[in-house]
Short mmCIF file of C-alpha atoms and ligand atoms in Angstrom, two decimals:
data_model
loop_
_atom_site.label_atom_id
_atom_site.label_comp_id
_atom_site.label_asym_id
_atom_site.label_seq_id
_atom_site.Cartn_x
_atom_site.Cartn_y
_atom_site.Cartn_z
CA MET A 29 5.20 -23.88 8.53
CA GLY A 30 4.27 -20.56 7.06
CA LEU A 31 6.29 -17.39 7.57
CA LEU A 32 3.32 -15.73 9.19
CA ASP A 33 1.95 -18.52 11.33
CA GLY A 34 0.21 -17.01 14.36
CA LYS A 35 0.19 -13.51 13.05
CA VAL A 36 -2.89 -11.34 12.37
CA GLY A 37 -3.00 -8.64 9.86
CA ILE A 38 -5.10 -5.90 8.15
CA VAL A 39 -4.75 -5.12 4.40
CA THR A 40 -6.47 -1.99 3.26
CA GLY A 41 -7.70 -1.72 -0.41
CA ALA A 42 -7.54 -5.48 -0.56
CA ALA A 43 -10.11 -6.06 -3.24
CA SER A 44 -7.85 -5.31 -6.21
CA GLY A 45 -4.32 -5.29 -7.52
CA ILE A 46 -1.48 -5.25 -5.04
CA GLY A 47 -3.77 -5.45 -2.08
CA ALA A 48 -5.57 -8.51 -3.33
CA ALA A 49 -2.22 -10.22 -4.20
CA THR A 50 -0.83 -9.26 -0.78
CA ALA A 51 -3.93 -10.82 0.95
CA GLN A 52 -3.34 -14.09 -0.97
CA VAL A 53 0.37 -14.23 -0.27
CA LEU A 54 0.07 -13.32 3.48
CA ALA A 55 -2.78 -15.80 4.01
CA ARG A 56 -0.83 -18.54 2.10
CA GLU A 57 1.92 -17.97 4.67
CA GLY A 58 -0.40 -18.50 7.60
CA ALA A 59 -1.58 -15.05 8.53
CA LYS A 60 -5.10 -14.42 9.72
CA LEU A 61 -6.40 -11.33 7.88
CA VAL A 62 -9.04 -8.62 7.94
CA LEU A 63 -9.47 -7.17 4.46
CA THR A 64 -11.00 -3.81 3.85
CA ASP A 65 -12.09 -1.96 0.73
CA LEU A 66 -15.03 -0.06 -0.84
CA ASP A 67 -15.59 -2.75 -3.49
CA ASP A 68 -17.57 -5.25 -1.34
CA ALA A 69 -18.21 -7.81 -4.06
CA ALA A 70 -14.56 -8.31 -4.92
CA GLY A 71 -13.42 -7.90 -1.29
CA SER A 72 -15.77 -10.32 0.36
CA ALA A 73 -15.30 -12.95 -2.51
CA LEU A 74 -11.55 -12.77 -1.90
CA ALA A 75 -11.96 -12.97 1.85
CA ASP A 76 -14.14 -16.05 1.53
CA ALA A 77 -11.59 -17.67 -0.79
CA ILE A 78 -8.65 -17.24 1.62
CA GLY A 79 -10.51 -17.59 4.98
CA ALA A 80 -10.21 -13.87 5.87
CA ALA A 81 -12.72 -11.44 7.27
CA TYR A 82 -13.93 -8.59 5.13
CA VAL A 83 -15.04 -5.14 6.33
CA HIS A 84 -16.46 -2.40 4.17
CA HIS A 85 -14.36 0.62 5.05
CA ASP A 86 -13.24 3.87 3.42
CA VAL A 87 -9.75 4.47 4.87
CA THR A 88 -10.51 8.18 5.23
CA ASP A 89 -13.44 7.53 7.59
CA GLU A 90 -11.91 7.96 11.01
CA ASP A 91 -15.15 7.09 12.87
CA LEU A 92 -15.05 3.56 11.57
CA TRP A 93 -11.31 2.81 12.16
CA PRO A 94 -11.92 1.50 15.69
CA SER A 95 -14.39 -1.14 14.37
CA VAL A 96 -11.78 -2.30 11.80
CA ILE A 97 -9.18 -2.85 14.49
CA ALA A 98 -11.86 -4.50 16.66
CA ALA A 99 -12.59 -6.85 13.80
CA ALA A 100 -9.09 -8.22 13.99
CA GLU A 101 -9.01 -8.33 17.79
CA THR A 102 -12.34 -9.91 18.38
CA ARG A 103 -12.11 -12.42 15.52
CA PHE A 104 -8.50 -13.36 15.76
CA GLY A 105 -7.32 -12.05 19.13
CA ARG A 106 -4.42 -9.74 18.24
CA LEU A 107 -2.86 -7.47 15.63
CA ASP A 108 0.65 -7.86 14.24
CA ILE A 109 0.64 -6.54 10.63
CA MET A 110 -0.81 -3.47 8.95
CA VAL A 111 -0.51 -3.12 5.18
CA ALA A 112 -1.68 0.45 4.39
CA ASN A 113 -2.21 -0.13 0.72
CA ALA A 114 -5.45 1.62 -0.37
CA GLY A 115 -4.59 4.47 -2.80
CA ILE A 116 -5.70 6.21 -5.93
CA GLY A 117 -3.97 8.11 -8.71
CA ILE A 118 -5.27 11.23 -10.33
CA MET A 119 -3.33 12.16 -13.51
CA GLY A 120 -3.20 15.59 -15.04
CA ASN A 121 -1.25 18.80 -15.10
CA VAL A 122 -1.57 20.85 -11.85
CA ILE A 123 -3.04 23.82 -13.53
CA ASP A 124 -5.92 21.63 -14.68
CA MET A 125 -6.39 19.83 -11.34
CA SER A 126 -9.20 21.03 -9.03
CA LEU A 127 -8.51 21.58 -5.40
CA ARG A 128 -11.24 19.05 -4.75
CA ASP A 129 -9.28 16.35 -6.65
CA TRP A 130 -6.03 17.36 -4.96
CA ARG A 131 -7.72 16.97 -1.55
CA ARG A 132 -9.35 13.70 -2.46
CA GLN A 133 -6.05 12.14 -3.48
CA MET A 134 -4.38 13.53 -0.33
CA ALA A 135 -7.23 12.26 1.82
CA ILE A 136 -7.02 8.59 0.55
CA ASN A 137 -3.27 8.35 0.05
CA VAL A 138 -2.05 10.30 3.01
CA ASP A 139 -4.84 10.76 5.62
CA GLY A 140 -5.82 7.15 5.02
CA VAL A 141 -2.26 5.99 5.84
CA PHE A 142 -2.09 8.25 8.85
CA LEU A 143 -5.34 6.76 10.24
CA SER A 144 -4.13 3.27 9.51
CA VAL A 145 -1.15 3.85 11.62
CA LYS A 146 -2.77 5.89 14.35
CA TYR A 147 -5.26 3.16 15.05
CA CYS A 148 -3.15 0.01 14.54
CA ILE A 149 -0.30 0.89 16.91
CA PRO A 150 -2.28 0.71 20.14
CA ALA A 151 -3.61 -2.69 19.15
CA MET A 152 -0.10 -3.92 18.24
CA ARG A 153 1.07 -2.71 21.59
CA ARG A 154 -1.69 -4.52 23.29
CA SER A 155 -0.66 -7.72 21.49
CA GLY A 156 2.72 -7.29 22.98
CA ASN A 157 4.98 -8.84 20.34
CA GLY A 158 6.02 -5.88 18.20
CA GLY A 159 4.59 -5.61 14.72
CA SER A 160 5.19 -4.59 11.20
CA ILE A 161 3.54 -1.64 9.36
CA VAL A 162 4.00 -1.61 5.59
CA MET A 163 3.00 1.56 3.73
CA LEU A 164 2.51 1.63 -0.02
CA SER A 165 4.55 4.58 -1.49
CA SER A 166 5.71 4.42 -5.06
CA VAL A 167 8.66 5.26 -7.28
CA ALA A 168 6.58 8.54 -7.65
CA GLY A 169 7.55 9.09 -3.87
CA LEU A 170 11.25 8.93 -4.83
CA ARG A 171 11.39 11.28 -7.85
CA GLY A 172 9.14 13.56 -9.64
CA SER A 173 6.76 12.77 -12.60
CA ALA A 174 5.22 15.33 -14.88
CA GLY A 175 1.44 14.80 -14.96
CA LEU A 176 1.48 13.05 -11.60
CA ALA A 177 2.68 15.92 -9.39
CA GLY A 178 -0.28 15.52 -6.93
CA TYR A 179 0.22 11.78 -6.72
CA SER A 180 3.92 12.18 -6.25
CA ALA A 181 3.29 14.69 -3.44
CA THR A 182 1.19 12.07 -1.60
CA LYS A 183 3.67 9.32 -2.08
CA GLY A 184 6.62 11.49 -1.04
CA ALA A 185 4.67 12.21 2.18
CA VAL A 186 4.10 8.53 2.78
CA ARG A 187 7.84 7.85 2.42
CA LEU A 188 8.89 10.24 5.16
CA PHE A 189 5.86 9.49 7.33
CA ALA A 190 7.09 5.79 7.35
CA LYS A 191 10.61 6.87 8.41
CA SER A 192 9.27 9.20 11.17
CA MET A 193 6.93 6.50 12.49
CA ALA A 194 9.84 3.98 12.44
CA LEU A 195 11.72 6.35 14.75
CA GLU A 196 8.64 7.05 16.87
CA CYS A 197 8.19 3.30 17.45
CA ALA A 198 11.82 2.72 18.03
CA GLN A 199 11.86 5.47 20.60
CA ALA A 200 8.92 3.90 22.34
CA GLY A 201 10.68 0.57 22.34
CA ASP A 202 7.54 -1.22 21.24
CA GLY A 203 9.22 -3.49 18.68
CA ILE A 204 6.98 -2.21 15.90
CA ARG A 205 8.88 -1.81 12.59
CA VAL A 206 7.74 0.59 9.92
CA ASN A 207 8.88 0.45 6.26
CA SER A 208 7.68 1.72 2.86
CA VAL A 209 7.39 -0.09 -0.45
CA HIS A 210 7.99 1.69 -3.74
CA PRO A 211 6.55 -0.12 -6.73
CA GLY A 212 7.33 0.94 -10.29
CA ILE A 213 4.95 0.13 -13.10
CA ILE A 214 2.84 -2.74 -11.92
CA ALA A 215 0.03 -4.21 -14.07
CA THR A 216 -3.01 -3.62 -11.95
CA PRO A 217 -6.50 -2.06 -12.49
CA ILE A 218 -5.22 1.33 -11.12
CA TRP A 219 -3.93 2.17 -14.64
CA GLY A 220 -7.46 1.96 -16.08
CA LYS A 221 -8.81 4.27 -13.43
CA LEU A 222 -6.46 7.16 -13.93
CA PRO A 223 -8.45 9.98 -15.50
CA VAL A 224 -6.45 11.13 -18.40
CA GLY A 225 -8.80 13.79 -19.98
CA GLN A 226 -8.57 13.72 -23.74
CA ASN A 227 -5.60 11.36 -23.74
CA ARG A 228 -5.81 7.60 -24.27
CA PRO A 229 -5.74 5.44 -21.08
CA ILE A 230 -2.21 4.31 -20.15
CA ASP A 231 -1.32 0.73 -20.90
CA PRO A 232 1.12 -0.31 -18.16
CA HIS A 233 2.68 -2.93 -20.35
CA ALA A 234 3.43 -0.45 -23.13
CA ALA A 235 4.65 2.13 -20.64
CA ALA A 236 6.98 -0.42 -18.95
CA GLU A 237 8.37 -1.72 -22.23
CA ALA A 238 9.49 1.79 -23.11
CA SER A 239 10.93 2.74 -19.67
CA VAL A 240 11.67 -0.15 -17.36
CA PRO A 241 15.10 -1.66 -17.67
CA LEU A 242 13.76 -5.21 -17.17
CA GLY A 243 11.44 -4.46 -20.21
CA LYS A 244 8.19 -5.36 -18.61
CA ALA A 245 5.59 -4.32 -16.02
CA GLY A 246 5.69 -5.91 -12.70
CA GLU A 247 2.99 -8.24 -11.50
CA ALA A 248 1.03 -7.54 -8.29
CA GLU A 249 2.40 -10.70 -6.70
CA GLU A 250 6.06 -9.47 -7.23
CA VAL A 251 5.17 -6.51 -4.97
CA ALA A 252 3.24 -8.78 -2.56
CA ASN A 253 6.37 -10.90 -2.12
CA GLY A 254 8.24 -7.83 -0.97
CA ILE A 255 5.47 -6.94 1.42
CA LEU A 256 5.57 -10.52 2.80
CA PHE A 257 9.28 -10.06 3.53
CA LEU A 258 8.63 -6.83 5.39
CA ALA A 259 5.61 -8.19 7.24
CA SER A 260 7.58 -11.31 8.41
CA ASP A 261 10.40 -11.76 10.91
CA LEU A 262 12.78 -12.28 7.90
CA SER A 263 13.14 -8.43 7.94
CA SER A 264 13.48 -8.23 11.71
CA HIS A 265 16.40 -5.67 11.52
CA MET A 266 14.70 -3.48 8.93
CA THR A 267 12.76 -0.34 9.93
CA GLY A 268 12.59 3.08 8.33
CA SER A 269 13.66 1.45 5.01
CA GLU A 270 12.46 1.70 1.50
CA LEU A 271 11.90 -1.46 -0.50
CA VAL A 272 12.02 -0.51 -4.22
CA ILE A 273 10.34 -3.05 -6.57
CA ASP A 274 10.57 -1.36 -10.00
CA GLY A 275 12.43 -3.54 -12.52
CA GLY A 276 15.28 -1.03 -12.37
CA LEU A 277 13.23 2.04 -13.27
CA THR A 278 14.91 4.27 -10.57
CA ALA A 279 18.40 2.81 -11.05
CA GLY A 280 18.82 4.65 -14.34
CA ARG A 281 18.25 4.31 -18.04
CA ILE A 282 19.36 1.79 -20.54
CA VAL A 283 19.36 2.26 -24.31
CA ARG A 284 18.28 -0.72 -26.34
CA LEU A 285 19.90 -0.43 -29.76
CA GLY A 286 18.00 -2.13 -32.59
CA ALA A 287 19.41 -5.28 -34.18
N1 NAD B 11 -0.04 -0.37 -9.82
C1 NAD B 11 1.06 0.42 -9.78
O1 NAD B 11 1.72 0.53 -10.73
C2 NAD B 11 1.53 1.07 -8.51
C3 NAD B 11 2.76 1.66 -8.51
C4 NAD B 11 3.18 2.29 -7.39
C5 NAD B 11 2.39 2.28 -6.26
N2 NAD B 11 1.18 1.79 -6.32
C6 NAD B 11 0.36 1.96 -5.08
O2 NAD B 11 -0.09 0.65 -4.67
C7 NAD B 11 -1.31 0.66 -3.96
C8 NAD B 11 -2.29 -0.28 -4.63
O3 NAD B 11 -2.50 0.04 -5.95
P1 NAD B 11 -3.09 -0.86 -7.07
O4 NAD B 11 -2.24 -0.71 -8.30
O5 NAD B 11 -3.23 -2.25 -6.46
O6 NAD B 11 -4.45 -0.18 -7.28
P2 NAD B 11 -5.93 -0.87 -7.55
O7 NAD B 11 -6.72 0.31 -8.07
O8 NAD B 11 -5.84 -2.13 -8.31
O9 NAD B 11 -6.44 -1.23 -6.13
C9 NAD B 11 -6.61 -0.23 -5.14
C10 NAD B 11 -7.81 -0.65 -4.15
O10 NAD B 11 -7.94 0.34 -3.15
C11 NAD B 11 -9.34 0.56 -3.03
N3 NAD B 11 -9.68 1.91 -2.51
C12 NAD B 11 -9.53 3.06 -3.20
N4 NAD B 11 -9.90 4.10 -2.41
C13 NAD B 11 -10.18 3.58 -1.22
C14 NAD B 11 -10.67 4.07 0.01
N5 NAD B 11 -10.92 5.38 0.19
N6 NAD B 11 -10.83 3.24 1.11
C15 NAD B 11 -10.63 1.91 1.00
N7 NAD B 11 -10.22 1.33 -0.16
C16 NAD B 11 -9.97 2.13 -1.23
C17 NAD B 11 -9.97 0.27 -4.41
O11 NAD B 11 -11.32 -0.03 -4.32
C18 NAD B 11 -9.09 -0.89 -4.82
O12 NAD B 11 -9.64 -2.19 -4.48
C19 NAD B 11 -1.87 2.18 -4.06
O13 NAD B 11 -1.46 2.80 -2.89
C20 NAD B 11 -0.99 2.67 -5.23
O14 NAD B 11 -0.81 4.08 -5.24
C21 NAD B 11 0.70 1.09 -7.38
#
């Protein structure tokens, strides 16, 4: 018996990192999944490996959202889980950031989550057995970060969007729960994609050793396990909550004195 037997879900940004690990963990627990991404080679290879469907989709493309939802309903008959995971990070001081980059980051990290939610809720209501929406925020949505102000703005928006949607669904009495996940420093390819101008790319392992109380970066599967909990009925009394998976990063600082 899997924790998600009989459930159908969509994972956006599923070709890499946390999304890929989430797809693997949810499928292992019995969920039937539709994976979406821009990276068709990695996305469809993963889908083939775990018995999922793959759809090429940019989360900001509203016109194609109905076909993503339809892929879940026509192939698997229902929709119970939405993991709004696709996201990017653009690093740099605000005075050096173009409005175009600010808007691109907002479009993927915030508009994409808005569209995920707008289009999944009617399908979950049609399925008639509640549902679970999990949005990927970040520790950057809980506190500020110099050099990541734009990213923090997107993740702070996601945090309160999740709480508001939790209330909107509770008010509707539809049984749909909505929660946000707040990873800290997780070793995924996103770190290699952050444009850092003249600076060296950030090594998540070195950054985590210097700042995370547990002394190491998290693995994508450690976040996926939290998403599994929120997606499953194990978290049946949780909605509007924040699940922080950060090795203690937001708890405070510890000082390691040399031997
Ligand atoms: N890795 C971390 O340390 C960390 C920490 C906190 C939060 N997060 C959040 O977790 C989520 C996943 O991050 P990750 O580390 O796995 O990143 P990643 O770069 O490894 O994977 C992100 C995936 O999203 C896809 N994607 C990007 N833009 C897209 C779009 N417009 N439409 C559809 N797919 C798109 C990419 O192709 C990629 O496959 C993001 O929302 C990120 O902000 C990550």
